[in-house]
Structure formats: structure tokens, C-alpha cells
Short mmCIF file of C-alpha atoms in Angstrom, two decimals:
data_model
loop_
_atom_site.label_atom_id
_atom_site.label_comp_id
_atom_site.label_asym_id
_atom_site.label_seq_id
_atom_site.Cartn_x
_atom_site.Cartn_y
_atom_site.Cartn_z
CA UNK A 1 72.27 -98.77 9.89
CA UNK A 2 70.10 -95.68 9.73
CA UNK A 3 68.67 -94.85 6.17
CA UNK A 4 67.55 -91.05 5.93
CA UNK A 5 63.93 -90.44 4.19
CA UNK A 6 64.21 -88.75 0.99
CA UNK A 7 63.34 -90.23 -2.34
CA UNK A 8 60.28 -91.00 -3.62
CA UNK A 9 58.65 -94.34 -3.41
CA UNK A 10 56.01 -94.15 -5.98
CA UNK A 11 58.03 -94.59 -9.36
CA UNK A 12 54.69 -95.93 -10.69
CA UNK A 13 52.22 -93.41 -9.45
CA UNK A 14 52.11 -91.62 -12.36
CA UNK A 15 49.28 -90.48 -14.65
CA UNK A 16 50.20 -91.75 -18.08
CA UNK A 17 49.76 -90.79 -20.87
CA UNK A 18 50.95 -91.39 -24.49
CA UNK A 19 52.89 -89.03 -26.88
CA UNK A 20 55.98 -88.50 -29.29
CA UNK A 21 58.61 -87.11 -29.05
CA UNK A 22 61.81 -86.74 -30.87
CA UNK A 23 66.03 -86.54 -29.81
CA UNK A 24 68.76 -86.35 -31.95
CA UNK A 25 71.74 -88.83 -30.85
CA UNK A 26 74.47 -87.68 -27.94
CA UNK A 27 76.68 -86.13 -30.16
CA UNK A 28 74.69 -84.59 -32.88
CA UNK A 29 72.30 -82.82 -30.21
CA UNK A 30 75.50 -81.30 -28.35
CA UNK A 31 77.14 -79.99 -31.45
CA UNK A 32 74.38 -78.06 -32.63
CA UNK A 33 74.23 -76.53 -29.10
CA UNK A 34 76.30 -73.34 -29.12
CA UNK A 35 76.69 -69.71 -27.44
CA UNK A 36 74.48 -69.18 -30.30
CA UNK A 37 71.48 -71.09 -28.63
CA UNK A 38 71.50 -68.72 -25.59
CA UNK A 39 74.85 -68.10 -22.99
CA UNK A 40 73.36 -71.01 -20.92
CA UNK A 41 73.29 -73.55 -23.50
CA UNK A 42 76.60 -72.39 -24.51
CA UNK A 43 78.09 -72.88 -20.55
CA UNK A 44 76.49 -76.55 -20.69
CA UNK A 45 78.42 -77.20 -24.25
CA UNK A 46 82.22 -75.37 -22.86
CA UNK A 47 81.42 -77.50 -19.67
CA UNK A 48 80.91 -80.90 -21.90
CA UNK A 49 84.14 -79.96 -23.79
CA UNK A 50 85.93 -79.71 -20.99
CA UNK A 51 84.94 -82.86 -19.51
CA UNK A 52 85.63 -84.42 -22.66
CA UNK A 53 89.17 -82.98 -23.32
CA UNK A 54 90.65 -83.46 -19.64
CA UNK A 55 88.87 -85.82 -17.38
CA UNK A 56 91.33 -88.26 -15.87
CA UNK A 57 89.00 -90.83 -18.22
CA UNK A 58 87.75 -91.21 -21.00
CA UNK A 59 83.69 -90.34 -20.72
CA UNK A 60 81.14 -91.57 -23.50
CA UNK A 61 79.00 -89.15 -24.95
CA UNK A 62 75.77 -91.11 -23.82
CA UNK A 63 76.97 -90.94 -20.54
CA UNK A 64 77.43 -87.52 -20.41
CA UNK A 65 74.02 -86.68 -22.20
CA UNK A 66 72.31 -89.23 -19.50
CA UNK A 67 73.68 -87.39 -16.66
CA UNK A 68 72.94 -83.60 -18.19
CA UNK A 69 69.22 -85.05 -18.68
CA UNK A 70 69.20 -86.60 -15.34
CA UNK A 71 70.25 -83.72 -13.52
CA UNK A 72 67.90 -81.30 -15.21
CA UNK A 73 64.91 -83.18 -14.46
CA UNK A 74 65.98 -83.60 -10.96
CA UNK A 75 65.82 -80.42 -10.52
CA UNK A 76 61.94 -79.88 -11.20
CA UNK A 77 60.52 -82.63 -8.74
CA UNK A 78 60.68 -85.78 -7.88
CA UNK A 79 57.91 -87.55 -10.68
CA UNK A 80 59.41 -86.33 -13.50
CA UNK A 81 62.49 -88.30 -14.52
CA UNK A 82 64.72 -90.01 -17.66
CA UNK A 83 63.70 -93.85 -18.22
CA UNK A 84 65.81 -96.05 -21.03
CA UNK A 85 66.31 -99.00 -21.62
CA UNK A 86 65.11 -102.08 -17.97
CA UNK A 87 63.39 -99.16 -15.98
CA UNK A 88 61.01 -98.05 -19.00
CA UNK A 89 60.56 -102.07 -19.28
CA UNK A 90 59.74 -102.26 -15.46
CA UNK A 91 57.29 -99.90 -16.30
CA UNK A 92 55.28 -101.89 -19.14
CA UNK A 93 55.45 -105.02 -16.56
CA UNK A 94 54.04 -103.07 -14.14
CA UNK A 95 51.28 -102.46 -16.48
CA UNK A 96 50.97 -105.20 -18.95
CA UNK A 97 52.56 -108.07 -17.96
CA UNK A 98 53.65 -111.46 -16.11
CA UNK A 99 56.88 -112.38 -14.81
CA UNK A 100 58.59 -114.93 -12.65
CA UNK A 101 60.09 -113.63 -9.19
CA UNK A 102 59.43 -112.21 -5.83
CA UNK A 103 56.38 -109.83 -6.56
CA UNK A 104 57.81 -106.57 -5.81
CA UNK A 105 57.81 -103.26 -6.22
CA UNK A 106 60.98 -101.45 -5.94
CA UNK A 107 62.71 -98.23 -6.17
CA UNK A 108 66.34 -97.04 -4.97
CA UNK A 109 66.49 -94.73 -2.08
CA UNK A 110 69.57 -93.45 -0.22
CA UNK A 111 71.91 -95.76 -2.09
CA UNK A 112 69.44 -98.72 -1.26
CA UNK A 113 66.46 -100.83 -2.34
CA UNK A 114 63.40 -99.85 -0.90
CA UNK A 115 59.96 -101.49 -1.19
CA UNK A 116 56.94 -99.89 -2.65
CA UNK A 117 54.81 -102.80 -2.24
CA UNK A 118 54.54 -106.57 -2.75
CA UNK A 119 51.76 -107.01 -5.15
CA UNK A 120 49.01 -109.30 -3.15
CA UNK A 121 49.18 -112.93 -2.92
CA UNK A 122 52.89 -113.00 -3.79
CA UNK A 123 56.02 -114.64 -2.65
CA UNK A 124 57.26 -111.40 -1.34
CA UNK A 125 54.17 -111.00 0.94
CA UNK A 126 53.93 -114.72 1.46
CA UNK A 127 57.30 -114.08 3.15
CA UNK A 128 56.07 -110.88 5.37
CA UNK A 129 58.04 -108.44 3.25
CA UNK A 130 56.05 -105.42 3.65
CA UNK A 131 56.06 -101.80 1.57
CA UNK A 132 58.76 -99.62 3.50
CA UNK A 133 61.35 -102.04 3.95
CA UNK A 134 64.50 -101.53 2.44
CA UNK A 135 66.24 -104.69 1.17
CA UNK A 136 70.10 -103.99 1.90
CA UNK A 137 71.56 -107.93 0.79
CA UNK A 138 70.92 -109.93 -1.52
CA UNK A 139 72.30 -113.77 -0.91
CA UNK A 140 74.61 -111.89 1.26
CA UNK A 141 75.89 -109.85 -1.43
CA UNK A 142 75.93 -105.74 -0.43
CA UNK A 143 73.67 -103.97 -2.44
CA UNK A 144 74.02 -100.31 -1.57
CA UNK A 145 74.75 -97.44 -4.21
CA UNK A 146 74.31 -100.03 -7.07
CA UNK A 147 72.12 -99.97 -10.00
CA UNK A 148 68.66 -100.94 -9.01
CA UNK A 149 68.80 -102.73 -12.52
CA UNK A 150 71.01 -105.18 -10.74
CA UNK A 151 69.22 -105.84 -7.71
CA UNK A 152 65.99 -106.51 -10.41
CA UNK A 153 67.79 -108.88 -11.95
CA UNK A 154 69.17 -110.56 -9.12
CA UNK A 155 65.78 -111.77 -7.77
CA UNK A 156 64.11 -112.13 -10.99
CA UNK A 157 64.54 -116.19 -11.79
CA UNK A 158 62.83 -119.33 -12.21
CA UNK A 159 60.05 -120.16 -10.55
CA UNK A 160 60.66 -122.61 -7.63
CA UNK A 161 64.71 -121.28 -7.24
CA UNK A 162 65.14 -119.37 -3.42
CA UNK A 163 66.74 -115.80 -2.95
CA UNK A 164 67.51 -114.64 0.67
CA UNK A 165 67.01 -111.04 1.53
CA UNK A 166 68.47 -109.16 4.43
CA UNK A 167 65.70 -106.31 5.20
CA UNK A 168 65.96 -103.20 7.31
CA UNK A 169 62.65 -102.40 8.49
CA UNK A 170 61.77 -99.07 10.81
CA UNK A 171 60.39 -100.19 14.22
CA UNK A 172 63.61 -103.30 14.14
CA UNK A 173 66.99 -102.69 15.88
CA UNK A 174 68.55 -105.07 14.24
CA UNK A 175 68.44 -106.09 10.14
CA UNK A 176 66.99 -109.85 9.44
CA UNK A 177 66.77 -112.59 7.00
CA UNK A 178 63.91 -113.68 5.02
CA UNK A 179 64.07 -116.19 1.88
CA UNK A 180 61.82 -116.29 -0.49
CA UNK A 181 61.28 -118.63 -3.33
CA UNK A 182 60.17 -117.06 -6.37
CA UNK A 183 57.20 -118.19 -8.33
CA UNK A 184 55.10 -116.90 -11.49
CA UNK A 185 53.82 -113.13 -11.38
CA UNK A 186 50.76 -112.66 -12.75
CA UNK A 187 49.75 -109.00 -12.05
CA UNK A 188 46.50 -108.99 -10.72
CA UNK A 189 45.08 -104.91 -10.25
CA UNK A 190 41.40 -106.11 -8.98
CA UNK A 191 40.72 -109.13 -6.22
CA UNK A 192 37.21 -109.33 -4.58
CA UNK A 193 36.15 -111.53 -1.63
CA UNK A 194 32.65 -111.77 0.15
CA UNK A 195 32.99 -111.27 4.13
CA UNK A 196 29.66 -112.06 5.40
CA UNK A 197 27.08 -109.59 3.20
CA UNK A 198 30.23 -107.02 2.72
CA UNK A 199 31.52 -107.08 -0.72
CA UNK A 200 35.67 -106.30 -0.51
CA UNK A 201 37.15 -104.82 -3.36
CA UNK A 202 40.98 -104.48 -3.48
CA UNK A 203 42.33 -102.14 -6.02
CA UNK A 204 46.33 -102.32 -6.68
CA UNK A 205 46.66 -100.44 -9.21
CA UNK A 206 44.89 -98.64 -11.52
CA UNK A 207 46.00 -100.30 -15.06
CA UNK A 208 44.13 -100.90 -17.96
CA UNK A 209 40.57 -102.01 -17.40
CA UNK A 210 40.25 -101.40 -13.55
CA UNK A 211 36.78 -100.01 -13.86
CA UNK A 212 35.77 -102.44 -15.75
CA UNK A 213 37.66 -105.58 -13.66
CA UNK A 214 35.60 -103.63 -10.42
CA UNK A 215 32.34 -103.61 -12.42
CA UNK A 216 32.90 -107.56 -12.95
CA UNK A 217 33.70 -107.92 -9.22
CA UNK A 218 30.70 -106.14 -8.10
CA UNK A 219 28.49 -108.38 -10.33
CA UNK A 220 30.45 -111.41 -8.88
CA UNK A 221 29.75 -110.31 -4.94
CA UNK A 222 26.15 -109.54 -5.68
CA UNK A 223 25.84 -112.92 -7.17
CA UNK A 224 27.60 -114.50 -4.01
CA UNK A 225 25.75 -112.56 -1.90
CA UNK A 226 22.16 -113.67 -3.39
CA UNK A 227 23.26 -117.24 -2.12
CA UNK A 228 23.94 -116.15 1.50
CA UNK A 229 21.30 -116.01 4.20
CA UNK A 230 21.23 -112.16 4.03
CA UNK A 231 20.25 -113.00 0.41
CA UNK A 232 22.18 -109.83 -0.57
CA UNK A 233 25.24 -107.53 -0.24
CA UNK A 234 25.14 -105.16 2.95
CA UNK A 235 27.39 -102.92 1.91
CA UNK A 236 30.84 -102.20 0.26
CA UNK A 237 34.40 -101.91 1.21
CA UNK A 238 36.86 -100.37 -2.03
CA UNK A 239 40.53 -100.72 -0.58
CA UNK A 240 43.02 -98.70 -2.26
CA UNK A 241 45.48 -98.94 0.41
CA UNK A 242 49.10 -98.97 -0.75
CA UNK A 243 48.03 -98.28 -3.88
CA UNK A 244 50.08 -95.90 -5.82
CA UNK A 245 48.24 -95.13 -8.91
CA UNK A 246 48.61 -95.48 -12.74
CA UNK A 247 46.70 -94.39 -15.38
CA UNK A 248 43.86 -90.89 -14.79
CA UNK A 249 41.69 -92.79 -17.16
CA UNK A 250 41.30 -95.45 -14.92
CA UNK A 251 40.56 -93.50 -11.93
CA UNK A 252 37.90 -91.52 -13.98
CA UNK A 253 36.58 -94.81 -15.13
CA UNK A 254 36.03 -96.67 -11.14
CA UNK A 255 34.85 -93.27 -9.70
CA UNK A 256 32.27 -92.84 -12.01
CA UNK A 257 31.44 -96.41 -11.60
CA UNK A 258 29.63 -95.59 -8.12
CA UNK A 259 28.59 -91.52 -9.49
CA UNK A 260 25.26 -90.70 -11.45
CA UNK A 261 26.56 -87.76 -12.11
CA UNK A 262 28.63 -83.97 -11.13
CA UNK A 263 32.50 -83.45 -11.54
CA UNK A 264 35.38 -86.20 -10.88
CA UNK A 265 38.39 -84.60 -11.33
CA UNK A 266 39.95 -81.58 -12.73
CA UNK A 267 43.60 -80.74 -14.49
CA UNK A 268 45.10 -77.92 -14.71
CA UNK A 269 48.43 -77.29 -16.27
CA UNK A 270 50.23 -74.12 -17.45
CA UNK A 271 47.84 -73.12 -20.69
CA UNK A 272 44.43 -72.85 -19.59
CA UNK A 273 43.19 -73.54 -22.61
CA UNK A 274 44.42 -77.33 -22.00
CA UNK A 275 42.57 -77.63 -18.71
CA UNK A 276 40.18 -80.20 -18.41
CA UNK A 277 37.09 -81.45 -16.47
CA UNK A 278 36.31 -85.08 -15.79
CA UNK A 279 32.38 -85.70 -15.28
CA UNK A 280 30.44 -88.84 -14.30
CA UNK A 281 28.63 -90.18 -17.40
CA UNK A 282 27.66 -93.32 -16.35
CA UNK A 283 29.16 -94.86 -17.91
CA UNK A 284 28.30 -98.18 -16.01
CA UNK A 285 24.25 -97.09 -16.74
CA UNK A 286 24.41 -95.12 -13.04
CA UNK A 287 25.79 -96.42 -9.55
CA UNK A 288 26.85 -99.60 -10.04
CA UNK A 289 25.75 -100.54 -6.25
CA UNK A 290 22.58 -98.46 -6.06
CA UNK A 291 23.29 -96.15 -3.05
CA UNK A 292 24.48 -98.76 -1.09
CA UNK A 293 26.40 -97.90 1.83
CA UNK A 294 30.16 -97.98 1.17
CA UNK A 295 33.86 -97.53 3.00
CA UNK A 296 37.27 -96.32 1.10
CA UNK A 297 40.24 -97.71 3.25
CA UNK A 298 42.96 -95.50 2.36
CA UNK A 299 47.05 -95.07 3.91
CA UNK A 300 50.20 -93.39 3.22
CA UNK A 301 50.77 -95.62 0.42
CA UNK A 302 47.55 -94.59 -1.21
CA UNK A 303 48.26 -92.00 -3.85
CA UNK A 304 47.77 -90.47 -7.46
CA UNK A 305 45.04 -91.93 -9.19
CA UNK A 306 44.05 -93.51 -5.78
CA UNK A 307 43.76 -89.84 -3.99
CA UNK A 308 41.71 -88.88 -7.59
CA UNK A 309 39.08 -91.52 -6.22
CA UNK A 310 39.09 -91.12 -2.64
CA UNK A 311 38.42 -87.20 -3.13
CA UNK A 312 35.61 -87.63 -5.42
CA UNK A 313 33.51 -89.58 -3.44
CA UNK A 314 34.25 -87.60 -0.49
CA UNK A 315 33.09 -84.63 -2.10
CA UNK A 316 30.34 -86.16 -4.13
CA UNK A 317 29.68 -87.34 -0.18
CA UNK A 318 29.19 -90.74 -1.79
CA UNK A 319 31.48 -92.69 0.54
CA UNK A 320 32.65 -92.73 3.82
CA UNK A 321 36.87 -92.54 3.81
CA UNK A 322 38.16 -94.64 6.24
CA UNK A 323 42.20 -95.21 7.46
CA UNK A 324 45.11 -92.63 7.28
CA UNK A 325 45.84 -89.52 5.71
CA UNK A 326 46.80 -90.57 1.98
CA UNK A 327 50.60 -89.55 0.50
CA UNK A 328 49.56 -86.23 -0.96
CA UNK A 329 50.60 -86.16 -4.63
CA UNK A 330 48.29 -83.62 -6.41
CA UNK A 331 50.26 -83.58 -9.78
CA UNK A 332 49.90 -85.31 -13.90
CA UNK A 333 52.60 -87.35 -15.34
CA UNK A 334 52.93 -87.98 -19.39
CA UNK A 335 55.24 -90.80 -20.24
CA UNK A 336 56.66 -88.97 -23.44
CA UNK A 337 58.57 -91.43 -25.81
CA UNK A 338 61.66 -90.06 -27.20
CA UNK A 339 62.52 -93.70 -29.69
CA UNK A 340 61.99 -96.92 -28.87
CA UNK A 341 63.61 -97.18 -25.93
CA UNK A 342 63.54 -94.21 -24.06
CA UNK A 343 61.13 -91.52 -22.89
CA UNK A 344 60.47 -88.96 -20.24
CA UNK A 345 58.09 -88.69 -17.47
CA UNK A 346 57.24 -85.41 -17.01
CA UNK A 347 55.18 -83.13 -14.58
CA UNK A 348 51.99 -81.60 -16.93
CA UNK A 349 49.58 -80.74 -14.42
CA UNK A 350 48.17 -80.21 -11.32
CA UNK A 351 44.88 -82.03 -10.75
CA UNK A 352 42.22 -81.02 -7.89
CA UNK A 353 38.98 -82.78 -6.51
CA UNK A 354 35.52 -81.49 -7.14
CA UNK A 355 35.43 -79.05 -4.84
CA UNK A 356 38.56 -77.69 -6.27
CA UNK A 357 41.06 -78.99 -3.20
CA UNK A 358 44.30 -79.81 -3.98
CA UNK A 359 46.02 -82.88 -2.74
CA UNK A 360 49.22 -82.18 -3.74
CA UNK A 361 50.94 -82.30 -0.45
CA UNK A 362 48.24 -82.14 2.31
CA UNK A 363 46.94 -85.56 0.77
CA UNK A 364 43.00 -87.17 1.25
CA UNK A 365 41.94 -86.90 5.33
CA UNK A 366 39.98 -89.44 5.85
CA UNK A 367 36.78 -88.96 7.48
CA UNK A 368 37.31 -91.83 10.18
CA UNK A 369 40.91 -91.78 11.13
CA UNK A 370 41.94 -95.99 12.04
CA UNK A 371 45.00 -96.92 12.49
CA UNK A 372 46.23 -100.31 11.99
CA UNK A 373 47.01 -101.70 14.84
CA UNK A 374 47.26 -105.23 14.19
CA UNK A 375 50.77 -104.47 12.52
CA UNK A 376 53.13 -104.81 15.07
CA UNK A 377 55.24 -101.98 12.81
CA UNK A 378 53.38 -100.07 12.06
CA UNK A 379 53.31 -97.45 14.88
CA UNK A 380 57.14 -97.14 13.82
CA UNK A 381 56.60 -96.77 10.31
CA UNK A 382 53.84 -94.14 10.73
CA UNK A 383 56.07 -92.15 12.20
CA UNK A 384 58.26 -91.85 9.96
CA UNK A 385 56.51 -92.51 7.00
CA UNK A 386 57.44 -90.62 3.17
CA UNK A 387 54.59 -88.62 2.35
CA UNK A 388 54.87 -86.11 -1.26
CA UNK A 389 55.56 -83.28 1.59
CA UNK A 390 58.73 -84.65 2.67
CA UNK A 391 60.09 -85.05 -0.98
CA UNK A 392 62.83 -82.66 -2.03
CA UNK A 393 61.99 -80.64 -4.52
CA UNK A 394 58.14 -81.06 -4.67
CA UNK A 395 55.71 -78.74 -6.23
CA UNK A 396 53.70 -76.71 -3.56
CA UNK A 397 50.28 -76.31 -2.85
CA UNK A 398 48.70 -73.06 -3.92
CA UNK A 399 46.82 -73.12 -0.37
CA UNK A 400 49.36 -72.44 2.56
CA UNK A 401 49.20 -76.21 4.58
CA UNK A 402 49.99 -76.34 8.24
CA UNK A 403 52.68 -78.46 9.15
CA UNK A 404 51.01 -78.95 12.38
CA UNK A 405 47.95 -80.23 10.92
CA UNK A 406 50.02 -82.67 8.47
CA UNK A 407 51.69 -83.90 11.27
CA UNK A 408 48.53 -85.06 13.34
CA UNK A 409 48.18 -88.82 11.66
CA UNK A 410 51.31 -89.56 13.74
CA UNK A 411 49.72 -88.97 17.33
CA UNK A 412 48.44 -92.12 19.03
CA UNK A 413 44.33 -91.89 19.52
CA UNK A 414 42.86 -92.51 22.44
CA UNK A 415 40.02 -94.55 20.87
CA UNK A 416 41.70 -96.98 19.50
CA UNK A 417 43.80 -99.03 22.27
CA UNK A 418 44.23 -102.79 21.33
CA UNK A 419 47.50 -103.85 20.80
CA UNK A 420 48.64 -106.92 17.82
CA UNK A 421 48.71 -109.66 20.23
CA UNK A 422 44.92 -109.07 21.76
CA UNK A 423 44.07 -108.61 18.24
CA UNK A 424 45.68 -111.84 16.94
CA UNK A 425 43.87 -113.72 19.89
CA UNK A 426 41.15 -112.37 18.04
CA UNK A 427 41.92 -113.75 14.82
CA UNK A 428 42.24 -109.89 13.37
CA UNK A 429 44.71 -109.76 10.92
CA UNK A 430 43.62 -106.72 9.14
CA UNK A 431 42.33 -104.89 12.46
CA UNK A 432 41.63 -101.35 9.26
CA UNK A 433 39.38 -103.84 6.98
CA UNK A 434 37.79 -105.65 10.17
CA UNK A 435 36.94 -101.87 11.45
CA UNK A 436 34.86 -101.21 8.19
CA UNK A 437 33.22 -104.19 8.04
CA UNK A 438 32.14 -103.61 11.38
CA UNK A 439 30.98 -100.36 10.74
CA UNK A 440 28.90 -101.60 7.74
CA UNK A 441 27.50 -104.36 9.93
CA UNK A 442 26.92 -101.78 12.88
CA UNK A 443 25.27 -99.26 10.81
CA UNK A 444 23.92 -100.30 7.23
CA UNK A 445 21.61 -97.74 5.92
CA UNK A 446 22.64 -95.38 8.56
CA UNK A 447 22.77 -91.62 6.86
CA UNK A 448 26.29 -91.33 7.88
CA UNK A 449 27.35 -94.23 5.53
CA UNK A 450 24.15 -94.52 2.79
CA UNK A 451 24.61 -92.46 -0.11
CA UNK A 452 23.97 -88.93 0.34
CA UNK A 453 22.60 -87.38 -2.66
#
């Protein structure tokens, strides 16, 4: 069952940001578009009458004024898009709250369900389902070309109650069962754990409070640490692997958490009056871990507000980036509310690293290239992985990119030649994180990997 690449999978990768908006109801807004309002405006009203007036059904007026919307949004990339109504709700979940379920993210593609992520720690990844997979039955039930609203439902439900998934996953021949049983969702953007004298810091998302959750974690590690034999943390690893973003603020807020000072971030949109500059203020009273030597594991799942982060400390050369090139979108959402339960997400701005590169397609090269080889998938998936270039209809980089060059995180290399089983023999499960904390172990206070002011 072969499922072509095209949508995007990072629904929630977007920069919010609040404002108002007004729109008059379906038919009120239609009627007071005329011929008068420009020849265009008055094809799009003869074309609505027509529908209207001789469709072999009768069409609602909402319906109509959803598709119109839909369609001309479509057409200016992929991030900027029409939510009403259970997808702007998914949205505040993703941000805010708690649910009972499986602990996915999800987004339709090609007719189908397709996995962002599982959030960490959660049924979903409990059960092995992993971001990439498309979930094509539910319970044995087809879901294909259905509204993803249903499928959302369908494994939302009380905690302890099963759901079986059929999952086709790139790298299988064959489509396979997994059942999960759901449980309580509590979203959790920041987890820490100590791994010898290297502090790990996982970053899921970037909602409300992430720099100051990370601040908190750091003071817990260091605290840890003090009690080991070492007596004190070695060095850092901040994962934003499969992370797909959220809120610019945020971002700001964690990079500047490990900056004294110079430029974070800058956005640019149309006006260039509106352009703006994000500096390190210190927010955090300076480097939070004093210059000590730190790793950025970063994927094809990393992107947004993750590549903001990633390409400030690699220009501010204050961390080493570590994993695979990152998913390459370079562009602002604002989540514009239209009434109370509707609102548009819509493409603002481009935004571009300190030394004024561009993302936005290309992506974040790491400065160690690992690949993880201790997923037996993963080869598969890499090659054929959605990245913001592949996306129909995406914005361009200003910079000409060379396929050639975007294509060279697919080649095997030659350094790297373990395969999952030697590495499970090992007890590597996460052969990426157990490369960095290596390489902190290897080298602390190396120049290569300690701050370089």
C-alpha cells in the first residue's frame, strides 16, 4: 500500500502569535462581494451562484465559504491554513492541556493518518509507534480519506480501555498490528535525566514556559550532579529531536538561557518597518551553565522554533550540533482569531539565524553528522523522509540551495558501521544520545566542545 510524500507533518510547528480579527457570516460576506469589488471577486461570487442554483445538491453556505477559504490558503504554502471548530481545539491541547488517550500527534496525509510524534513516555511510544508512521485502521475499521476529526475521536477514551492500530511504516513490506491502551495525557514539553555527570535535557515542544521549565531542570541536574562522585555536571546534552516547534517566544527565551549576549533571531516580513531583532538579555542573569561544554541532538523532525535554537548557538559557536540535517522551515506563523471558534494561521515572516542564514528549506547542518543506527527503520525512513523542501507549494529560499547538497544526509557514512542488533547487545537504545554523551565524556573542556567566546 504505497503512500506518496506530500503534506506537511508539522501542523504544530508554528510560531504563534495572538491577534483579532473579524468575518462577517457565509452569506452576508458573499453578498456584499460583487463585480463591484474587482472582476475576480465578482468570478468567485457568479461561480458561488452557480453552484448554488444547479448543483445536483443542495450545498450550505458554510460549506461553500469553508472550501473557498480552504482553497485560497492552500494555495500560498503549506503552514498557513483555516482551523474551526476540534482542529483549533487540538491546537490549545497541544499547548495547554491534559487529555486521556494514546499520546499522539497527528495530521492527515494522502487520505491517511500520519504520525508527527508520540509525546514521550506515552502509550503510543510505550507501544513502539514511532513519528512517520501512518495509522491506516482503526479496530479494523478503514480510515482513509476521512476526517482526521474522526480518527481523533476514535482513540481518544478512557483511560485503561484498548484501541488496536494497523500501521504502515517505511522500511516494512507488510502493514502490522499494535494495541494500545490509552491512559491520562499530561503534556510534558521539558524532561531531564542525569547520565553519569551529563545533564540530558529533552525539549518537546516549545510551549509556554520552556525556558523557564529548562532553567528549573538545569538547577535540578546540577543539584544531582553535586551528589555524584564527579561532584558536578560534565557537560550538557539539549535534545530537540522530533521536535516541531511552537511559540518564537519560547525559543528566544531557552536560547538566551545559555547566551550572554549578541543576536538570536531575526524576522523579516513584507514591511520592513515590522522587522525585528531578537537579542540575548540574560535574561537568566548570563549562561545558565557557565561555558560548560554542550551537544544539540537535532533530526528531520526538528523544526521551527527548534531550528531558531539550533542556529543560534551554532552561530554564537556556543554549542556543538550533533545528528541530522533538521526539516528546514525558515518561516512565522500568527494564529489570527476570526470569533470564538475559528481563526487562521497564516505565513507573516521569514525568520533567519544570526548570521543572517535562512533555514527555510536547506534546514540546520549539523556540525557532527550521526545517524541513528540503533533504529532498525530508520535507514528506510531517512530516505525518504518529508523535509519543508519536498512540500508543495513552499516558500523559497532567497539563496539558490543545491539539491545535491540537500540530498547528502541520505548517503550511508563510512564511520559509522554498527548495526541495531550489535548495538542492542550493547544495551544502546539511543545509539544519537549515547554518541554525545560519549563525546562529552571523551572530550570535556576540549575547545571543540567548551564555549567559544
Amino acid at each position: 500500500m504505497p503512500l506518496s510524500k506530500t503534506l506537511s507533518p508539522f501542523l504544530r510547528a508554528s510560531m504563534l502569535v495572538s491577534a483579532v480579527a473579524l468575518l462577517p457570516t457565509a452569506t452576508a460576506g458573499l453578498a456584499a462581494v460583487d463585480a463591484r469589488s474587482g472582476p475576480q471577486f465578482g468570478k468567485l461570487l457568479a461561480i458561488y451562484q452557480l453552484v448554488k442554483e444547479n448543483y445536483v445538491d443542495q450545498v450550505s453556505d458554510d460549506k461553500l465559504l469553508k472550501g473557498a477559504i480552504d482553497g485560497m490558503l492552500a494555495s500560498l504554502d503549506p503552514h498557513s491554513t483555516y482551523l474551526d471548530g476540534p482542529s483549533l481545539q487540538r491546537i490549545e491541547t497541544m499547548i495547554d492541556g491534559n487529555y486521556t488517550g494514546l499520546g499522539l500527534s497527528v495530521v492527515e496525509e494522502d487520505g491517511a493518518v500520519k504520525v508527527v510524534s508520540p509525546f514521550k513516555g506515552s502509550p503510543a511510544e510505550k507501544a513502539g509507534i514511532k513519528a512517520g508512521d501512518f495509522i491506516t485502521h482503526l479496530d479494523g475499521t478503514l480510515y482513509f480519506e476521512r476526517d482526521l476529526d474522526e480518527a481523533v475521536a476514535k482513540m481518544r477514551g478512557a483511560a485503561g480501555t484498548s484501541i488496536r492500530l494497523t500501521i504502515f511504516r517505511t522500511g516494512r513490506d507488510e502493514p502490522f498490528d499494535v494495541t494500545v491502551t490509552r491512559g491520562v495525557i499530561e503534556l510534558e514539553p521539558v524532561t531531564s535525566e542525569l547520565k553519569g555527570d551529563v545533564g540530558v535535557i529533552s525539549v518537546n515542544e516549545f510551549s509556554r514556559d520552556v525556558g523557564k521549565d529548562v532553567n528549573t531542570a538545569i538547577n535540578s541536574l546540577k543539584a544531582q550532579a553535586a551528589k555524584t562522585p564527579q561532584g558536578k555536571l560534565a557537560g550538557l546534552v539539549l535534545d530537540l529531536r522530533s521536535n516541531p516547534g511552537g511559540s518564537l517566544d519560547e525559543a528566544v527565551a531557552l536560547s538566551d538561557l545559555f547566551l550572554d549576549k549578541g543576536d538570536i533571531v531575526s524576522q523579516r516580513g513584507r514591511v520592513a518597518s515590522e522587522n525585528q531583532f531578537y537579542r540575548a538579555e540574560s535574561m537568566f542573569r548570563g549562561d545558565a551553565i557557565k561555558g560548560m561544554p554542550m551537544i544539540v541532538l537535532i533530526d528531520a523532525g526538528s523544526a521551527s522554533a527548534s531550528e531558531i535554537v539550533a542556529g543560534a548557538l551554532q552561530d554564537q559557536h556556543r554549542a556543538v550540533i550533533m545528528g541530522e540535517r533538521s526539516f528546514g522551515k525558515g518561516s512565522v506563523q500568527s494564529l489570527i482569531g476570526l470569533d470564538k471558534t475559528s481563526a487562521v494561521k497564516l505565513t507573516t515572516a521569514r525568520y533567519f539565524t544570526p548570521s543572517g542564514h535562512s533555514v527555510q528549506e536547506g534546514g540546520i547542518d549539523p556540525d557532527i553528522r550521526v545517524p541513528q543506527l540503533s533504529d532498525p527503520d530508520a535507514k528506510a525512513r531517512a530516505e525518504r523522509a518529508v523535509r519543508e523542501s519536498d512540500l508543495r507549494g513552499h516558500l523559497i529560499n532567497e539563496a539558490s540551495l543545491d539539491d545535491k547538497e540537500l540530498e547528502t544526509d541520505k548517503k550511508d557514512d563510512p564511520r559509522f558501521t554498527a548495526t541495531p542488533e550489535d548495538l542492542k547487545k550493547q544495551g544502546i537504545k539511543d545509539f544519537q544520545l549515547h554518541y554525545a554523551i560519549q563525546t562529552l565524556d571523551r572530550t570535556a573542556g576540549r575547545p571543540a566542545l567548551a564555549a567559544r567566546k
